[in-house]
Coordinates of C-alpha atoms in Angstrom, one line a residue:
M146 CA 118.6 51.1 48.8
K147 CA 117.5 54.4 50.5
L148 CA 114.3 55.9 49.1
S149 CA 113.3 59.5 49.5
I150 CA 110.6 61.8 48.0
L151 CA 110.7 65.1 46.1
D152 CA 107.4 66.9 46.7
L153 CA 106.7 69.8 44.3
A154 CA 103.6 70.7 46.3
P155 CA 101.5 70.2 43.1
V156 CA 98.3 72.1 42.8
A157 CA 95.9 69.7 41.0
P158 CA 93.1 70.9 38.8
G159 CA 90.2 72.1 40.9
Q160 CA 92.3 72.4 44.0
T161 CA 93.6 75.4 45.9
I162 CA 97.1 76.1 47.2
A163 CA 95.8 75.5 50.7
D164 CA 94.7 72.0 49.5
S165 CA 98.2 71.5 48.2
F166 CA 99.9 72.3 51.5
K167 CA 97.5 69.9 53.4
S168 CA 98.4 67.2 50.8
S169 CA 102.1 67.8 51.4
V170 CA 101.7 67.2 55.1
R171 CA 99.8 64.0 54.4
L172 CA 102.5 62.9 51.9
A173 CA 105.3 63.5 54.5
Q174 CA 103.4 61.7 57.2
T175 CA 102.9 58.7 54.8
A176 CA 106.5 58.7 53.9
E177 CA 107.5 58.8 57.5
R178 CA 105.3 55.8 58.4
H179 CA 106.7 53.8 55.5
G180 CA 110.4 54.3 56.1
Y181 CA 111.4 56.9 53.5
E182 CA 114.7 58.7 54.3
R183 CA 113.7 62.3 53.6
V184 CA 111.3 64.6 51.8
W185 CA 112.6 67.6 49.8
Y186 CA 110.8 70.6 48.4
A187 CA 111.9 72.6 45.3
E188 CA 112.0 76.3 44.9
H189 CA 110.0 77.2 41.8
H190 CA 108.5 80.6 41.0
N191 CA 105.6 81.8 38.8
M192 CA 104.2 78.3 38.2
S193 CA 100.5 78.0 39.0
T194 CA 100.8 74.2 39.4
I195 CA 103.7 74.3 41.9
A196 CA 103.3 75.8 45.4
S197 CA 106.7 75.2 47.0
S198 CA 108.2 78.7 46.1
A199 CA 108.6 79.7 49.8
T200 CA 110.6 76.6 50.5
S201 CA 111.8 77.2 54.0
L202 CA 108.2 78.0 55.2
L203 CA 106.8 74.9 53.7
I204 CA 109.5 72.8 55.3
S205 CA 108.7 74.3 58.7
H206 CA 104.9 73.7 58.2
V207 CA 105.5 70.0 57.4
A208 CA 108.1 69.6 60.1
H209 CA 105.6 70.8 62.6
H210 CA 103.2 67.9 61.6
T211 CA 105.9 65.1 61.5
D212 CA 108.2 63.6 64.0
K213 CA 111.4 62.2 62.6
I214 CA 111.7 62.1 58.8
R215 CA 114.3 64.4 57.4
L216 CA 113.0 67.4 55.5
G217 CA 114.8 69.9 53.3
S218 CA 115.2 71.8 50.1
G219 CA 115.7 70.2 46.8
G220 CA 116.6 72.8 46.4
V221 CA 117.0 76.4 47.3
M222 CA 118.2 78.3 44.3
L223 CA 121.0 80.1 46.1
P224 CA 121.7 82.9 43.5
N225 CA 118.2 84.1 44.2
H226 CA 119.1 84.8 47.8
S227 CA 121.7 86.2 50.1
P228 CA 123.8 83.4 51.7
L229 CA 123.3 85.1 55.1
V230 CA 119.5 85.0 54.8
I231 CA 119.5 81.3 53.8
A232 CA 121.8 80.6 56.8
E233 CA 119.4 82.4 59.1
Q234 CA 116.3 80.6 57.7
F235 CA 117.8 77.1 57.8
G236 CA 119.5 77.8 61.1
T237 CA 116.1 78.7 62.5
L238 CA 114.6 75.4 61.1
A239 CA 117.5 73.4 62.6
T240 CA 117.2 75.2 66.0
I241 CA 113.4 74.4 66.1
Y242 CA 113.4 70.9 64.7
G243 CA 116.8 69.6 65.5
D244 CA 118.9 67.3 63.2
R245 CA 116.2 66.7 60.6
I246 CA 116.9 69.5 58.2
D247 CA 118.8 69.3 54.9
L248 CA 119.9 72.2 52.7
G249 CA 120.1 71.3 49.0
L250 CA 121.5 74.1 46.8
G251 CA 121.1 74.8 43.1
R252 CA 122.3 77.6 40.9
A253 CA 119.5 77.8 38.4
P254 CA 116.8 80.5 38.7
G255 CA 114.0 78.0 39.1
T256 CA 111.9 80.2 36.8
D257 CA 111.7 82.2 33.6
M258 CA 113.7 85.3 32.7
T259 CA 110.8 87.7 33.4
T260 CA 110.3 86.3 36.9
L261 CA 114.1 86.3 37.4
R262 CA 114.0 90.1 37.0
A263 CA 111.0 90.3 39.4
L264 CA 113.2 88.5 41.9
R265 CA 115.7 91.3 41.5
R266 CA 118.3 88.7 40.5
D267 CA 121.2 89.6 38.3
P268 CA 121.5 87.0 35.5
S269 CA 125.2 86.8 36.2
S270 CA 124.7 85.9 39.9
A271 CA 125.0 82.2 39.1
D272 CA 128.7 82.9 38.4
S273 CA 129.3 83.4 42.1
F274 CA 127.5 80.2 43.2
P275 CA 130.7 78.4 44.4
H276 CA 131.7 81.4 46.5
D277 CA 128.2 81.7 47.8
V278 CA 128.1 78.0 48.9
L279 CA 131.3 78.5 50.8
E280 CA 130.0 81.7 52.4
L281 CA 126.8 79.9 53.5
Q282 CA 128.7 76.9 54.8
A283 CA 130.9 79.1 56.9
Y284 CA 127.9 80.9 58.4
L285 CA 126.3 77.6 59.4
A286 CA 129.6 76.4 60.9
G287 CA 130.0 79.6 63.0
E288 CA 133.2 80.5 61.0
S289 CA 132.0 83.5 59.0
R290 CA 134.0 84.6 55.9
V291 CA 132.6 88.1 56.3
P292 CA 134.3 90.0 59.2
T293 CA 131.9 91.0 62.0
V294 CA 128.9 89.2 60.4
S295 CA 127.4 86.0 61.8
A296 CA 124.2 84.1 61.2
T297 CA 121.8 84.3 64.2
P298 CA 120.2 81.8 64.2
G299 CA 122.4 79.6 62.2
A300 CA 125.9 79.7 63.5
G301 CA 127.0 76.4 64.8
T302 CA 124.0 74.5 63.5
N303 CA 126.1 72.9 60.7
V304 CA 123.0 72.1 58.6
P305 CA 124.2 69.6 56.1
L306 CA 124.6 70.9 52.5
Y307 CA 123.9 69.0 49.3
I308 CA 124.8 70.3 45.8
L309 CA 122.0 69.8 43.2
G310 CA 122.8 69.7 39.6
S311 CA 121.9 68.6 36.1
S312 CA 125.3 69.1 34.5
L313 CA 129.0 68.5 35.0
F314 CA 129.4 71.9 36.8
G315 CA 127.5 70.7 39.9
A316 CA 129.3 67.4 39.8
K317 CA 132.7 69.0 39.8
L318 CA 131.8 71.5 42.5
A319 CA 130.3 68.9 44.8
A320 CA 133.4 66.7 44.4
Q321 CA 135.8 69.7 45.0
L322 CA 133.9 70.7 48.2
G323 CA 133.4 67.2 49.4
L324 CA 129.6 67.5 49.6
P325 CA 126.8 65.0 48.7
Y326 CA 125.6 65.3 45.1
S327 CA 122.0 65.1 44.0
F328 CA 121.5 64.7 40.2
A329 CA 118.2 65.9 38.7
S330 CA 117.7 62.9 36.4
H331 CA 114.0 63.3 36.9
F332 CA 114.0 66.3 34.5
A333 CA 117.5 66.4 33.0
P334 CA 118.4 62.8 32.2
A335 CA 121.0 63.3 29.5
A336 CA 124.1 63.8 31.7
L337 CA 123.2 61.5 34.5
H338 CA 125.9 58.8 34.1
E339 CA 128.8 61.1 33.1
A340 CA 128.0 63.6 35.9
I341 CA 128.0 60.8 38.6
R342 CA 131.3 59.3 37.1
V343 CA 133.0 62.7 37.3
Y344 CA 131.7 63.3 40.8
R345 CA 133.0 60.0 42.1
D346 CA 136.3 60.2 40.2
E347 CA 137.1 63.8 41.5
F348 CA 135.6 63.6 45.0
Q349 CA 137.8 65.1 47.8
P350 CA 136.9 64.1 51.4
S351 CA 135.7 66.9 53.7
E352 CA 134.7 67.5 57.3
Q353 CA 131.1 66.8 56.3
L354 CA 131.6 63.8 54.1
A355 CA 134.4 61.1 53.9
Q356 CA 133.1 59.2 50.9
P357 CA 131.1 60.3 47.8
Y358 CA 127.4 60.1 48.2
V359 CA 125.0 60.3 45.2
I360 CA 121.2 60.9 45.2
A361 CA 119.5 60.5 41.8
G362 CA 116.0 61.6 40.9
V363 CA 113.6 59.1 39.4
G364 CA 109.9 59.2 38.5
V365 CA 107.4 56.7 39.9
A366 CA 103.8 55.7 39.0
A367 CA 102.9 52.6 41.0
A368 CA 99.5 51.1 41.3
E369 CA 97.8 47.8 42.0
T370 CA 97.8 46.8 38.3
A371 CA 100.2 47.7 35.5
Q372 CA 97.3 49.0 33.4
K373 CA 96.2 51.4 36.1
A374 CA 99.8 52.6 36.6
H375 CA 100.2 53.4 32.9
E376 CA 96.9 55.2 32.9
L377 CA 98.1 57.4 35.8
L378 CA 101.4 58.1 34.0
N379 CA 99.6 59.1 30.8
V380 CA 97.5 61.6 32.7
A381 CA 100.6 63.0 34.4
K382 CA 102.3 63.3 31.0
R383 CA 99.4 65.3 29.6
H384 CA 99.3 67.5 32.6
R385 CA 103.1 68.2 32.4
V386 CA 102.9 69.1 28.7
A387 CA 99.9 71.4 29.3
S388 CA 101.6 73.0 32.3
F389 CA 104.9 73.7 30.4
L390 CA 103.4 74.9 27.1
G391 CA 100.7 76.9 28.7
R392 CA 102.9 78.6 31.3
N393 CA 104.0 81.8 29.6
A394 CA 100.5 82.4 28.0
K395 CA 98.8 81.6 31.4
K396 CA 96.5 79.4 29.4
E397 CA 94.5 76.3 30.4
F398 CA 94.2 73.9 27.5
T399 CA 91.1 71.8 26.7
E400 CA 91.6 68.1 26.4
A401 CA 91.3 68.3 22.6
E402 CA 94.0 70.9 22.5
I403 CA 96.2 68.7 24.7
D404 CA 95.7 65.9 22.2
M405 CA 97.2 68.0 19.5
L406 CA 100.0 69.2 21.7
M407 CA 101.1 65.7 22.6
D408 CA 102.2 65.1 19.0
T409 CA 104.5 68.2 18.8
P410 CA 108.3 68.3 19.0
Q411 CA 107.9 70.5 22.1
A412 CA 105.9 67.8 23.9
E413 CA 108.5 65.2 22.9
Q414 CA 111.2 67.3 24.5
I415 CA 109.2 67.8 27.7
L416 CA 108.3 64.2 28.0
D417 CA 112.0 63.2 27.6
M418 CA 112.5 64.7 31.0
M419 CA 110.6 61.7 32.3
R420 CA 112.9 59.2 30.7
Y421 CA 113.8 57.6 34.0
T422 CA 110.4 56.5 35.3
A423 CA 109.4 53.4 37.1
V424 CA 105.8 52.4 36.2
G425 CA 103.7 49.4 37.0
T426 CA 102.9 47.2 40.0
G427 CA 105.0 47.3 43.2
E428 CA 107.2 44.5 42.0
Q429 CA 107.8 46.1 38.6
V430 CA 108.6 49.4 40.2
A431 CA 111.0 47.9 42.7
D432 CA 112.8 46.0 40.0
Y433 CA 113.2 49.1 37.9
L434 CA 114.4 51.2 40.9
Q435 CA 117.0 48.5 41.9
H436 CA 118.3 48.4 38.3
F437 CA 118.3 52.2 38.0
A438 CA 120.3 52.5 41.3
T439 CA 122.8 50.0 40.2
T440 CA 123.4 51.4 36.7
S441 CA 123.5 55.0 37.9
Q442 CA 125.7 54.2 41.0
A443 CA 123.3 56.0 43.2
D444 CA 123.4 55.6 47.0
E445 CA 119.9 56.9 47.4
L446 CA 116.9 57.5 45.1
I447 CA 114.7 60.5 45.4
T448 CA 111.4 59.6 43.9
I449 CA 108.8 61.9 42.3
H450 CA 105.4 60.2 42.4
Y451 CA 103.5 61.3 39.3
P452 CA 99.9 60.6 39.9
N453 CA 98.0 63.9 40.0
E454 CA 95.3 63.0 42.5
E455 CA 96.4 62.8 46.2
R456 CA 94.9 59.4 46.9
E457 CA 96.6 57.8 44.0
R458 CA 99.9 59.6 44.7
L459 CA 99.8 58.3 48.3
E460 CA 99.0 54.8 47.1
S461 CA 102.1 55.0 44.8
V462 CA 104.2 56.0 47.7
M463 CA 103.0 53.1 49.9
I464 CA 103.1 50.5 47.1
T465 CA 106.7 51.5 46.3
A466 CA 107.8 51.4 49.9
K467 CA 106.3 48.0 50.5
A468 CA 107.6 46.5 47.3
T469 CA 111.2 47.7 47.8
E470 CA 111.1 46.5 51.4
L471 CA 110.1 43.0 50.2
L472 CA 112.7 43.1 47.5
A473 CA 115.5 43.9 50.1
T474 CA 114.6 40.8 52.0
K475 CA 114.8 38.4 49.1

């Protein structure tokens, strides 16, 4: 069972964005030492608790401080950008760092409607996502679909593409194009099983991929004791509810206010995003992840480690790696 990590470059209470970037480097270095397959970074905008908005720059920074682990986007929200610009950015990364770079692509804005307008994005731009993926793929292959235009750097780098999704649309597109499919079950769990079934049933082999390949997102809170792990998860749940509900008002809630928010229908909806979460000791987490991989038919799991504090997050990463390695040898 391949394990990877999705790093949202979280900005913890009392920390700066610079602290977040240093933490992301240490997280990737820890993942590299403990055998994780890849670390991905997600493009989000206008969220004070997430610092991965300039995704390609963060990938480059972390790649400079690591040696071999794969790094990539999970994902770049392609309708926010020109396919040519993304080809140039990731072609630059691949030219500098070699065959370590992944390009995961999504079609959501990764933000709210007001910020979408600030990005100069047309709300209908998501409709051209399939065409944009093909245009981007051609730039990276050195076979531009736009006469006289080529990606420099980028052409011939063949950076591998992944389609990210939380619905049947992405599953069908990934299957049609013969690309790996990553389902966002860590925040949109409802369609997980149906989307993967559709992807596997409709998959068409391509030059990049001969057989379907599924990555599924899953939350993790691992600690030395089950009690500690549940305490860490509870803190993460409160932080998530406060972040989502305070986002538009740019408000920081007191602990008493969060207590009240936790009993609201809005909080219940937000917490359902964390439906697929492994929590407990290493053995408990490993058992959950193995069961989740089997039932979801995932070839790889991309883990989101929920503890807010860096030390506890890194411990969760290490405990999970050691436990799954031991499980594989049984």
